[in-house]
PDB file of C-alpha atoms and ligand atoms in Angstrom:
ATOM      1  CA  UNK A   2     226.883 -87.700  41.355  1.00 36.00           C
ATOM      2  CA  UNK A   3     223.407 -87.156  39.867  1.00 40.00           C
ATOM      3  CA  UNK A   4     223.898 -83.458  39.522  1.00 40.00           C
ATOM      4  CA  UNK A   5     227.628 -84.365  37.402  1.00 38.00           C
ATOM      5  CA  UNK A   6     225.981 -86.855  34.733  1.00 40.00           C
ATOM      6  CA  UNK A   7     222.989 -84.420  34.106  1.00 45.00           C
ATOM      7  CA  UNK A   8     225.780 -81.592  33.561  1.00 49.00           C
ATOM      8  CA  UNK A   9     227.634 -83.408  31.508  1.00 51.00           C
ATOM      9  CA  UNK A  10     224.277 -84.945  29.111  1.00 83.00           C
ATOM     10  CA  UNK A  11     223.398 -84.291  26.184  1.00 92.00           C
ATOM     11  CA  UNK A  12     220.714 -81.541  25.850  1.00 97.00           C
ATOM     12  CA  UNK A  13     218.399 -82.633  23.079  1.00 98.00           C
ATOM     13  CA  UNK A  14     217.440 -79.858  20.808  1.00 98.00           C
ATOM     14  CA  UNK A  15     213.753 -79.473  19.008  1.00 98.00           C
ATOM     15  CA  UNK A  16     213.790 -77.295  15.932  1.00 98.00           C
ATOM     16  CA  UNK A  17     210.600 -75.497  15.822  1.00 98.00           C
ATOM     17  CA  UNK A  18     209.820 -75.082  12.369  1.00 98.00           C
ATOM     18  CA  UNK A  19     206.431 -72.780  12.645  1.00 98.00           C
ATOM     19  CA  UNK A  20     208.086 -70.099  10.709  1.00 98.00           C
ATOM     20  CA  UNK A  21     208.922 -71.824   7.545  1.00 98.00           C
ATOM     21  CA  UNK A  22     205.138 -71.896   7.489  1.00 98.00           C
ATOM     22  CA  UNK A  23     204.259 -68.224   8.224  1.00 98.00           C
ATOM     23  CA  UNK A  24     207.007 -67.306   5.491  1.00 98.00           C
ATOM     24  CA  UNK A  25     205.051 -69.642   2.494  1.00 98.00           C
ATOM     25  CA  UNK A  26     201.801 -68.592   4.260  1.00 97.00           C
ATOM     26  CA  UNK A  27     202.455 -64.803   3.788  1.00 97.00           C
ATOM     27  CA  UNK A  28     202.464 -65.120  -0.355  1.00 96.00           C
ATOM     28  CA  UNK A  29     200.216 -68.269  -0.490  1.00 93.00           C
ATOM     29  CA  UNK A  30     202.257 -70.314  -2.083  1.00 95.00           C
ATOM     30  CA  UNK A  31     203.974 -73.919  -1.717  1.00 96.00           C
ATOM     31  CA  UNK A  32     206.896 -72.836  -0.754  1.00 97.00           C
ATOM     32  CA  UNK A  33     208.901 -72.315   1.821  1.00 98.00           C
ATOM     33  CA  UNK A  34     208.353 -76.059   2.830  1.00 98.00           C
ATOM     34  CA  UNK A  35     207.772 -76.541   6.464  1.00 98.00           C
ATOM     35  CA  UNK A  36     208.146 -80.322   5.699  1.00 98.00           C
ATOM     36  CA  UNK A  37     211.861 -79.722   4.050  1.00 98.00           C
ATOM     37  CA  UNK A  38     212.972 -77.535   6.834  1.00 98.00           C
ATOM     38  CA  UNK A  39     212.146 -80.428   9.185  1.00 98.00           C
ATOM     39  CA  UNK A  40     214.198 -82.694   7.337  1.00 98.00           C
ATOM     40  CA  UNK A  41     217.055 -80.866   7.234  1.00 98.00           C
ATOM     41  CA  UNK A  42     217.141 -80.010  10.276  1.00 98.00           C
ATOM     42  CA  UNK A  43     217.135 -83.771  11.326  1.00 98.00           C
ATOM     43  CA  UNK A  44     220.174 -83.830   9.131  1.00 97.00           C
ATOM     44  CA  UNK A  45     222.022 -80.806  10.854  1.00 97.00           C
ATOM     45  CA  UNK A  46     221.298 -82.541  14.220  1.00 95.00           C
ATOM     46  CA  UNK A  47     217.816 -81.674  15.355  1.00 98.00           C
ATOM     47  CA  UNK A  48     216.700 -84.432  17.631  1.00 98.00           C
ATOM     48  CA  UNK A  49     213.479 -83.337  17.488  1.00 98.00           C
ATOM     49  CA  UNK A  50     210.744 -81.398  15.403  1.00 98.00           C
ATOM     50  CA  UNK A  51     208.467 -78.778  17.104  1.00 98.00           C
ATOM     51  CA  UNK A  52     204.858 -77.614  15.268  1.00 98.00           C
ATOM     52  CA  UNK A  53     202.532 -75.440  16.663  1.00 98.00           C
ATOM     53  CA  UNK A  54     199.368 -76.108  15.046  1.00 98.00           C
ATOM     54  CA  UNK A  55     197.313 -72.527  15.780  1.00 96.00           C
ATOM     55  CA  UNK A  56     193.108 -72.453  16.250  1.00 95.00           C
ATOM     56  CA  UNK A  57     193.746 -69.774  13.601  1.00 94.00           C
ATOM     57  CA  UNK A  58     196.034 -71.738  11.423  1.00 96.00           C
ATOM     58  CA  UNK A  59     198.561 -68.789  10.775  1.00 95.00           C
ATOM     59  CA  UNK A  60     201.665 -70.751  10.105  1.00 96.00           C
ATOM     60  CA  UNK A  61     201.545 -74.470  10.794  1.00 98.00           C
ATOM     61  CA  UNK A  62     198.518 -76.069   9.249  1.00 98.00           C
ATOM     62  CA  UNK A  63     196.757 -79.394   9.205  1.00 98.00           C
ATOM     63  CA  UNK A  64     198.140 -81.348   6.098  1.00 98.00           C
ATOM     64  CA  UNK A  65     201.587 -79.752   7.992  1.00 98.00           C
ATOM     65  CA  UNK A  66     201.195 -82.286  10.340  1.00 98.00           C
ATOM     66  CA  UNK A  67     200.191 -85.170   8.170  1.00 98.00           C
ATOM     67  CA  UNK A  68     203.212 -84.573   6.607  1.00 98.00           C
ATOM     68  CA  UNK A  69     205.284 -84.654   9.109  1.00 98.00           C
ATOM     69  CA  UNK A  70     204.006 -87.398  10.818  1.00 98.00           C
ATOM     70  CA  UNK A  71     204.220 -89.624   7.623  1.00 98.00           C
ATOM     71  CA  UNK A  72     208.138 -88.199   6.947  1.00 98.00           C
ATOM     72  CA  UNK A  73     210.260 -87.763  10.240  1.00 98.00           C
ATOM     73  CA  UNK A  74     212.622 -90.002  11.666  1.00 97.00           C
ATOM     74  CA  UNK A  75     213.160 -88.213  15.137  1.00 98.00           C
ATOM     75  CA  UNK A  76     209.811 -87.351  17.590  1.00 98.00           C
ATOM     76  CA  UNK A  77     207.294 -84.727  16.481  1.00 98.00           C
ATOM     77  CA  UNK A  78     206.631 -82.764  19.689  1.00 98.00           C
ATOM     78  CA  UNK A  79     202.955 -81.322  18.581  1.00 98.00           C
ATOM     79  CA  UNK A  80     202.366 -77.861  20.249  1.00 98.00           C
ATOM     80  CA  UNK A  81     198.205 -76.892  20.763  1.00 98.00           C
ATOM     81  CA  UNK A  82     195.618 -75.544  23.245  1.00 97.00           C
ATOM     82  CA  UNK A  83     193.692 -77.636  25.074  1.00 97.00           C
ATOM     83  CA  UNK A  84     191.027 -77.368  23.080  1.00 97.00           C
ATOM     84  CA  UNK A  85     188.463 -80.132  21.737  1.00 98.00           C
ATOM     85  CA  UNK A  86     189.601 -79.607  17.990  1.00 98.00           C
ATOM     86  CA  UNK A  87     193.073 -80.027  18.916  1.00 98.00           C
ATOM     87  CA  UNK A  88     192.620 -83.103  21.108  1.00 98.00           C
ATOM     88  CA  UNK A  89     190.965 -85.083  18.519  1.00 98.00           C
ATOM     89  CA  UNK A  90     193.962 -83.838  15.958  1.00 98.00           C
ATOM     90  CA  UNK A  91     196.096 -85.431  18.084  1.00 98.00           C
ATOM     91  CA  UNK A  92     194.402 -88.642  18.997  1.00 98.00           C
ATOM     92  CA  UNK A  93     194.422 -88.934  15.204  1.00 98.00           C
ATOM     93  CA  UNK A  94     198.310 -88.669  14.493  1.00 98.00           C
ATOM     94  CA  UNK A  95     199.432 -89.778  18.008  1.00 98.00           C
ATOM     95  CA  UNK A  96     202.639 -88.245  17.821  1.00 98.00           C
ATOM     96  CA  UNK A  97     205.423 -88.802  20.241  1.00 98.00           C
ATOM     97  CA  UNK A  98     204.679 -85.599  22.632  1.00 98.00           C
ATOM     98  CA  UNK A  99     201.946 -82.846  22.867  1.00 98.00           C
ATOM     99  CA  UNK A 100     202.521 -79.768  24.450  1.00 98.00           C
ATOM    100  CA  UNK A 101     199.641 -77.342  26.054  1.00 98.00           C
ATOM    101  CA  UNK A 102     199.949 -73.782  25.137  1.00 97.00           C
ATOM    102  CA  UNK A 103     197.730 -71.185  25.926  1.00 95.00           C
ATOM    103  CA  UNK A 104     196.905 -69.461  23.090  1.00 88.00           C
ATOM    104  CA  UNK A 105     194.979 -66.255  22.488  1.00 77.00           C
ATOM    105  CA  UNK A 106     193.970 -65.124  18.680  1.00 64.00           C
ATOM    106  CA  UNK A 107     195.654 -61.495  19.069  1.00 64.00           C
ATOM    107  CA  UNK A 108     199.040 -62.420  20.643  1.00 70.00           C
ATOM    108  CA  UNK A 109     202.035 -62.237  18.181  1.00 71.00           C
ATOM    109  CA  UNK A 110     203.270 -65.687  19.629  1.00 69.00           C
ATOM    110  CA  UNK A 111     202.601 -67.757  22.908  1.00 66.00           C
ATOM    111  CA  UNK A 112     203.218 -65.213  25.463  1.00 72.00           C
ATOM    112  CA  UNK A 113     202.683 -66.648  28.582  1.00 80.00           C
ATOM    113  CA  UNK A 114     202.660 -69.997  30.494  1.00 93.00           C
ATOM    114  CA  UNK A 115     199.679 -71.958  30.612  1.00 96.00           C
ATOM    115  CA  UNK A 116     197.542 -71.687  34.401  1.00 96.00           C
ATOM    116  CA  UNK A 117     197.352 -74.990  35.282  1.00 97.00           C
ATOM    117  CA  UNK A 118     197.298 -74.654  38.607  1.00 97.00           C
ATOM    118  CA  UNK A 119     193.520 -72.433  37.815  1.00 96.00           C
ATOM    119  CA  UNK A 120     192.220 -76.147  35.502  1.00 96.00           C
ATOM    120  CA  UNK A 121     192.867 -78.701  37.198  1.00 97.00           C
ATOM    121  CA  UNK A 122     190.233 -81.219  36.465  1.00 97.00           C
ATOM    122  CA  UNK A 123     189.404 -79.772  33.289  1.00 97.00           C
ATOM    123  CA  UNK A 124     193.225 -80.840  32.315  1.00 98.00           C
ATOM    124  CA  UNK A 125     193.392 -83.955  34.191  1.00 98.00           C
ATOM    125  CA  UNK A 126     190.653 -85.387  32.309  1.00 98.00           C
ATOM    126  CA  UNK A 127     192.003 -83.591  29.193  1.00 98.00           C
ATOM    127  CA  UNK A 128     195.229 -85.362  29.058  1.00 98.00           C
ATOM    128  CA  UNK A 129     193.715 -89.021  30.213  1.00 98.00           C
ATOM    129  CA  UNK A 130     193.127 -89.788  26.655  1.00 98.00           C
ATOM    130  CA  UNK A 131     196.732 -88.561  25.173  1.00 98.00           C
ATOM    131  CA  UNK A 132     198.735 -90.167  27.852  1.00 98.00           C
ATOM    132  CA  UNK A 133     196.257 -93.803  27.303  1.00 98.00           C
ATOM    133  CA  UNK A 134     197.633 -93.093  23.594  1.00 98.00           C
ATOM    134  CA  UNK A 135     201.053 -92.941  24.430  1.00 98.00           C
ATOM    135  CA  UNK A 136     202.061 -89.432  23.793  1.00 98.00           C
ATOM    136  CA  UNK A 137     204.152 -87.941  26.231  1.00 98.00           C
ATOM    137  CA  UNK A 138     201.863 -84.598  27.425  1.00 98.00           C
ATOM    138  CA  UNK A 139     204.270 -81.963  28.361  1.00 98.00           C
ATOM    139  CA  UNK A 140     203.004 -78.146  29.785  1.00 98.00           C
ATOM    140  CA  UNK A 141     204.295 -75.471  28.515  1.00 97.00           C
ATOM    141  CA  UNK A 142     204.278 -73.125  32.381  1.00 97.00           C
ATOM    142  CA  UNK A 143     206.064 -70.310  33.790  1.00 97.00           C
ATOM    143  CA  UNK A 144     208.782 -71.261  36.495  1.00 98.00           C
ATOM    144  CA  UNK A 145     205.640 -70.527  39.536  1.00 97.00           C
ATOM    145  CA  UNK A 146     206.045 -73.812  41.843  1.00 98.00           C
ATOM    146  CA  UNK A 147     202.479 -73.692  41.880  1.00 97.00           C
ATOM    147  CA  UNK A 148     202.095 -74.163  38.497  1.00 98.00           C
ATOM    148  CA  UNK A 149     204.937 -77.247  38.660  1.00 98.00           C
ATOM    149  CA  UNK A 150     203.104 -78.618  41.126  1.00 98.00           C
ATOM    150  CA  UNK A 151     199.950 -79.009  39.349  1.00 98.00           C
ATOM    151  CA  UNK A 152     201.510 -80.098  36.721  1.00 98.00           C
ATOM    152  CA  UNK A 153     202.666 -83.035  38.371  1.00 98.00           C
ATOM    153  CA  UNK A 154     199.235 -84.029  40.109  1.00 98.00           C
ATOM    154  CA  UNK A 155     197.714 -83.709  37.112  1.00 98.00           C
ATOM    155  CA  UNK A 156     200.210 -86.413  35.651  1.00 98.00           C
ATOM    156  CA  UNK A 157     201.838 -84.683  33.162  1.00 98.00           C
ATOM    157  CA  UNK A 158     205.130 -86.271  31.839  1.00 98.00           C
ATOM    158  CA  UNK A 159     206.797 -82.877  31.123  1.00 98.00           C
ATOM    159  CA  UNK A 160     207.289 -79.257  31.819  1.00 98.00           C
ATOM    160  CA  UNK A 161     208.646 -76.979  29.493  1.00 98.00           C
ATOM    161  CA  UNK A 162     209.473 -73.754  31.272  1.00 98.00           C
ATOM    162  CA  UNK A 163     209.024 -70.759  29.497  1.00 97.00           C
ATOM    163  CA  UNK A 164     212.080 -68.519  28.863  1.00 98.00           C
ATOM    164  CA  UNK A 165     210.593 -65.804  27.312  1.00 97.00           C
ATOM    165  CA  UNK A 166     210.597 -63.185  30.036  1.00 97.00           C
ATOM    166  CA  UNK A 167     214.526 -64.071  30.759  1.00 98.00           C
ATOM    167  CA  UNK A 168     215.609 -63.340  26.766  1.00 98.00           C
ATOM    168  CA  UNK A 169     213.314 -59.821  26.348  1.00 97.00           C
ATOM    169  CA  UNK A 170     215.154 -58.791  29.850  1.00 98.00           C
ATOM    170  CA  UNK A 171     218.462 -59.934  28.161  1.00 97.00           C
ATOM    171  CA  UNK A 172     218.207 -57.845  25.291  1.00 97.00           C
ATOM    172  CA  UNK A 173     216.369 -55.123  26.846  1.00 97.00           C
ATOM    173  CA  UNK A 174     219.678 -54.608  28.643  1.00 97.00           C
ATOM    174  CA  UNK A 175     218.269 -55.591  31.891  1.00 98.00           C
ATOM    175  CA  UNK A 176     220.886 -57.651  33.411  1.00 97.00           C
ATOM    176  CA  UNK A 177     220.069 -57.698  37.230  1.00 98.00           C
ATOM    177  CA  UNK A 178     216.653 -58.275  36.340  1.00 98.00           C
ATOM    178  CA  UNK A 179     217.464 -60.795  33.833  1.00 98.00           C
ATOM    179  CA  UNK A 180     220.229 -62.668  36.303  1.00 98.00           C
ATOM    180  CA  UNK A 181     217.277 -62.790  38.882  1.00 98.00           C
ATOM    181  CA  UNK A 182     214.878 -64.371  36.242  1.00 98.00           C
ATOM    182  CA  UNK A 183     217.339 -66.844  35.713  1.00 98.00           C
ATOM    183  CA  UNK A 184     218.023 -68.251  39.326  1.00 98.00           C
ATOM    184  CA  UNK A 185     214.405 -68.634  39.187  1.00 98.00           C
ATOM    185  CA  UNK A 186     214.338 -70.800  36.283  1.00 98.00           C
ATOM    186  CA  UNK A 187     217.398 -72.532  37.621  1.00 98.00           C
ATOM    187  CA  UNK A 188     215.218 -73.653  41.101  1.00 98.00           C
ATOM    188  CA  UNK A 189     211.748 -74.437  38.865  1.00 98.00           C
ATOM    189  CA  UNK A 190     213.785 -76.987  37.281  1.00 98.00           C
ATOM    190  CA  UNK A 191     215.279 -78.276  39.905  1.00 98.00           C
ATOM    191  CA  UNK A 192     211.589 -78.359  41.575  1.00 98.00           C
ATOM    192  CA  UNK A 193     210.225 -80.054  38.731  1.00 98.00           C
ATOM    193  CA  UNK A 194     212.992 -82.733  38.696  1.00 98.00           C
ATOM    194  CA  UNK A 195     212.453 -83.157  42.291  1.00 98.00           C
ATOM    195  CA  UNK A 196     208.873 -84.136  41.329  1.00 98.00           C
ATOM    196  CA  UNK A 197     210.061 -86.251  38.924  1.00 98.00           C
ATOM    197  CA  UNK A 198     209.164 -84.597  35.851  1.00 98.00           C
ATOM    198  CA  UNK A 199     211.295 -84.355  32.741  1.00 98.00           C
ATOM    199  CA  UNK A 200     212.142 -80.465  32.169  1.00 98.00           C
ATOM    200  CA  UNK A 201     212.351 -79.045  28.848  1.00 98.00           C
ATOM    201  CA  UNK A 202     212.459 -74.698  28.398  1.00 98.00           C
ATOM    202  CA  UNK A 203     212.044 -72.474  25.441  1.00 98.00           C
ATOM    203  CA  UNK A 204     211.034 -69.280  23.726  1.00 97.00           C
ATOM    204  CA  UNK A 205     213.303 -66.437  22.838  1.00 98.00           C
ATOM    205  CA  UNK A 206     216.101 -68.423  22.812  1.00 98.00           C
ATOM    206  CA  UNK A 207     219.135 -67.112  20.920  1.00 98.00           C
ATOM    207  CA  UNK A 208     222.923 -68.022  20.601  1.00 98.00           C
ATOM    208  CA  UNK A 209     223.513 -64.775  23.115  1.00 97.00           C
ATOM    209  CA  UNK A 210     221.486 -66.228  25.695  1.00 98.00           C
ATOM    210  CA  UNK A 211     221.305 -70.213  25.193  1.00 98.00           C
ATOM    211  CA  UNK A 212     224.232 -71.089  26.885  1.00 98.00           C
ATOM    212  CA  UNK A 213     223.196 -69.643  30.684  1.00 98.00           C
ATOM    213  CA  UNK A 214     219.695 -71.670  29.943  1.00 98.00           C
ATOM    214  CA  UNK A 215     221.507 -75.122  28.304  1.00 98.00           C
ATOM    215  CA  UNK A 216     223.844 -75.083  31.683  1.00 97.00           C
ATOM    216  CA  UNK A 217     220.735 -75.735  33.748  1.00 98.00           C
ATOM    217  CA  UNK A 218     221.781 -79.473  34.621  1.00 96.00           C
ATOM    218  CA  UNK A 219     218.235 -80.701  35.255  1.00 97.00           C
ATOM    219  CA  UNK A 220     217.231 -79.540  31.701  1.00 98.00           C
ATOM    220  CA  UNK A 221     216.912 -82.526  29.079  1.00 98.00           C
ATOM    221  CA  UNK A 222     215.388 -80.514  26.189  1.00 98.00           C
ATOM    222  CA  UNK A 223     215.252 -77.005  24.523  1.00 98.00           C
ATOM    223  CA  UNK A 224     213.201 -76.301  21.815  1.00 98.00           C
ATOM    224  CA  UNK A 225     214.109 -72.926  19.811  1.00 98.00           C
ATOM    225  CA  UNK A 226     212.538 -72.039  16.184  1.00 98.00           C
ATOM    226  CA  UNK A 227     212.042 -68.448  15.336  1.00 98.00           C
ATOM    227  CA  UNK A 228     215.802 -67.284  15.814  1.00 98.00           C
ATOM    228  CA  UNK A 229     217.095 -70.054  14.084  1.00 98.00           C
ATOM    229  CA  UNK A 230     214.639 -69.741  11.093  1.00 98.00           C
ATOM    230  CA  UNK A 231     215.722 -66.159  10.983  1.00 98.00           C
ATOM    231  CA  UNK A 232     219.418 -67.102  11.222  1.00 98.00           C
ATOM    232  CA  UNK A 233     218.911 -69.148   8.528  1.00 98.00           C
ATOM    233  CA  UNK A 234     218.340 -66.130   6.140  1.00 98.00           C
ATOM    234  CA  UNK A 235     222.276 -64.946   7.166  1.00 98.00           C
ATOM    235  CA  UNK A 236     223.860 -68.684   7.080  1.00 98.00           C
ATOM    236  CA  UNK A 237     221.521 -71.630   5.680  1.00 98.00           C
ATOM    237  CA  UNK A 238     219.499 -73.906   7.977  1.00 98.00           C
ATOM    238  CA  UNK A 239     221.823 -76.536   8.642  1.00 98.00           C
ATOM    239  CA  UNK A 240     224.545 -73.778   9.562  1.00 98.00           C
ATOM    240  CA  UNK A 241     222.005 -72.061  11.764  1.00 98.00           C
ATOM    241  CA  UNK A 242     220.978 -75.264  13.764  1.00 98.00           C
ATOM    242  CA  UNK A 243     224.622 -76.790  13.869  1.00 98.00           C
ATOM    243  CA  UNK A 244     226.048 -73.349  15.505  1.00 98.00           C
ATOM    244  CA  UNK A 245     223.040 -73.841  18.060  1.00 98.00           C
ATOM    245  CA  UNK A 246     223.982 -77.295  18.829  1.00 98.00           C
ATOM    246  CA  UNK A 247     227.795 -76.353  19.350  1.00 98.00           C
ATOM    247  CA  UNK A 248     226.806 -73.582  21.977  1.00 98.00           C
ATOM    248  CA  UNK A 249     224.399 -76.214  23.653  1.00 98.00           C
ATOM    249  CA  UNK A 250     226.846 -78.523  23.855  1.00 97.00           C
ATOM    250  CA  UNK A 251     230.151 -76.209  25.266  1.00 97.00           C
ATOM    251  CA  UNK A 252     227.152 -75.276  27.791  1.00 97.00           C
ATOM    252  CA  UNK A 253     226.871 -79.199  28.922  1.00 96.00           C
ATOM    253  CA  UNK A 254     231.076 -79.786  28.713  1.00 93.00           C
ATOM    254  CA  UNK A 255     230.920 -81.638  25.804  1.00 93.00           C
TER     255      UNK A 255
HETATM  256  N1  LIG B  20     208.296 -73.738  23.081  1.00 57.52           N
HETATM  257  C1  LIG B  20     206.985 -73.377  23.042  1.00 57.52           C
HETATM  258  C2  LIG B  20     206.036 -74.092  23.932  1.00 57.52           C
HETATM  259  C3  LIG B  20     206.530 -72.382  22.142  1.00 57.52           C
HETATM  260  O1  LIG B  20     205.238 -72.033  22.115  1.00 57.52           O
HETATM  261  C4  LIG B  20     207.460 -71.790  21.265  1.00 57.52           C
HETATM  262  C5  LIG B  20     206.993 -70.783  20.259  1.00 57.52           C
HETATM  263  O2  LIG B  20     206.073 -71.341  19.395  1.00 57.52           O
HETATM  264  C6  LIG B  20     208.801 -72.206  21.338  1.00 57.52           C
HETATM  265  C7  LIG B  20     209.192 -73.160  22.268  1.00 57.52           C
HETATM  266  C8  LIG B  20     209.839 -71.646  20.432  1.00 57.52           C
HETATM  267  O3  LIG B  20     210.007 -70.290  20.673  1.00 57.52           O
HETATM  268  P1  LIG B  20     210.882 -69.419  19.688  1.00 57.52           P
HETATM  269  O4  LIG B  20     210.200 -69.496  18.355  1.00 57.52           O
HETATM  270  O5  LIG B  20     210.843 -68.057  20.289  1.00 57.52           O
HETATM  271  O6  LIG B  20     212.246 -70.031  19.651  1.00 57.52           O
END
């Protein structure tokens, strides 16, 4: 019974808006406005807003967030490493959900899941102060159970499980492979929801392979951002983010 009303939910969707920024960023201008794509993405359905505020500040940067925080109606979910700086950025704005990244100054994007399992007590006592603020502390993990696990003893609200590996397979034309990564991320959800954690996934998440990853019934969240800013070239933001929304939802039955 469970198992039918999570199937038949409502995934929410978080727009991820990071590359608005790295477009303005890459002629130093004003403009594209990270701050307007947010907005109209609330109005094509977004239920959320995803940043990614970088140590090295290549798209998303601080006054980003201020304006953000001071402008959206729906949750900012605030993406950073669990680093000092960061913590203190986010005790300032207190914004409805932080998620842990690892984050390395080379990488192109986030490429892996964070080791929780291998920081414990560094991250227990790391999160103490954003969960006494309210935020809702999420970890951004592979599908291990090891790292699920720790997750939860740490007392983390939220996983996000990273889907990365399952689209490159995907559209490497790996399909075994890919089918294989999948069942995985199928039982790490389940896991998680077993420990009672909420379970959100991203990364690589296109309208090719969103639907497979949106039918995972113990999902409540998905948050995509650099397909659907590139979409948005071909057929306008809105478009973009309302096409994502209809394959979500023919994924949940709705
Ligand atoms: N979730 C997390 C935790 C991420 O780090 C990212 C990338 O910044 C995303 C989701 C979105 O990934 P993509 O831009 O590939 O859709």
């Amino acid at each position: 019974m469970i198992q039918a009303l999570h199937q038949t939910g409502k995934l929410r969707l978080g727009v991820n808006i990071d590359h608005v920024a790295t477009v303005r960023n890459a002629r130093g201008s004003a403009w594209p406005d990270p701050l307007r794509a947010a907005l109209l993405a609330e109005t094509a359905g977004a239920d959320g807003i995803t940043a990614h505020l970088r140590e090295d500040r290549r798209h998303i940067r601080d006054a980003d967030i201020e304006a953000l925080m001071a402008a959206l109606t729906v949750p900012l979910n605030f993406e950073c490493a669990a680093t000092a700086e960061m913590q203190a950025i986010a005790l300032r704005h207190k914004p409805h959900a932080i998620c842990l990244v690892p984050e390395k100054r080379e990488e192109r994007t986030t490429e892996g899941g964070l080791d929780v399992a291998s920081d414990q007590n560094r991250l227990t006592d790391y999160i103490t102060p954003l969960r006494e603020a309210g935020c809702r502390v999420s970890m951004f993990i592979s599908h291990d159970p090891r790292q699920i696990e720790a997750s939860a003893r740490i007392g983390a609200a939220v996983v996000e499980l990273h889907t990365g590996l399952y689209s490159d397979l995907l559209a490497d034309g790996h399909a075994a492979l890919a089918d294989r990564e999948l069942a995985s991320l199928q039982a790490g959800a389940e896991f998680a929801a077993s420990l009672g954690l909420e379970v959100h996934a991203g990364h690589g998440l296109t309208y090719d392979n969103v639907e497979a990853i949106a039918a995972i019934p113990e999902l409540a969240e998905l948050n995509i951002g650099h397909f659907l800013v590139g979409e948005a070239i071909f057929r306008g933001l809105e478009a973009s983010i309302e096409e994502m929304r209809r394959r979500m939802d023919l994924a949940r039955g709705l």
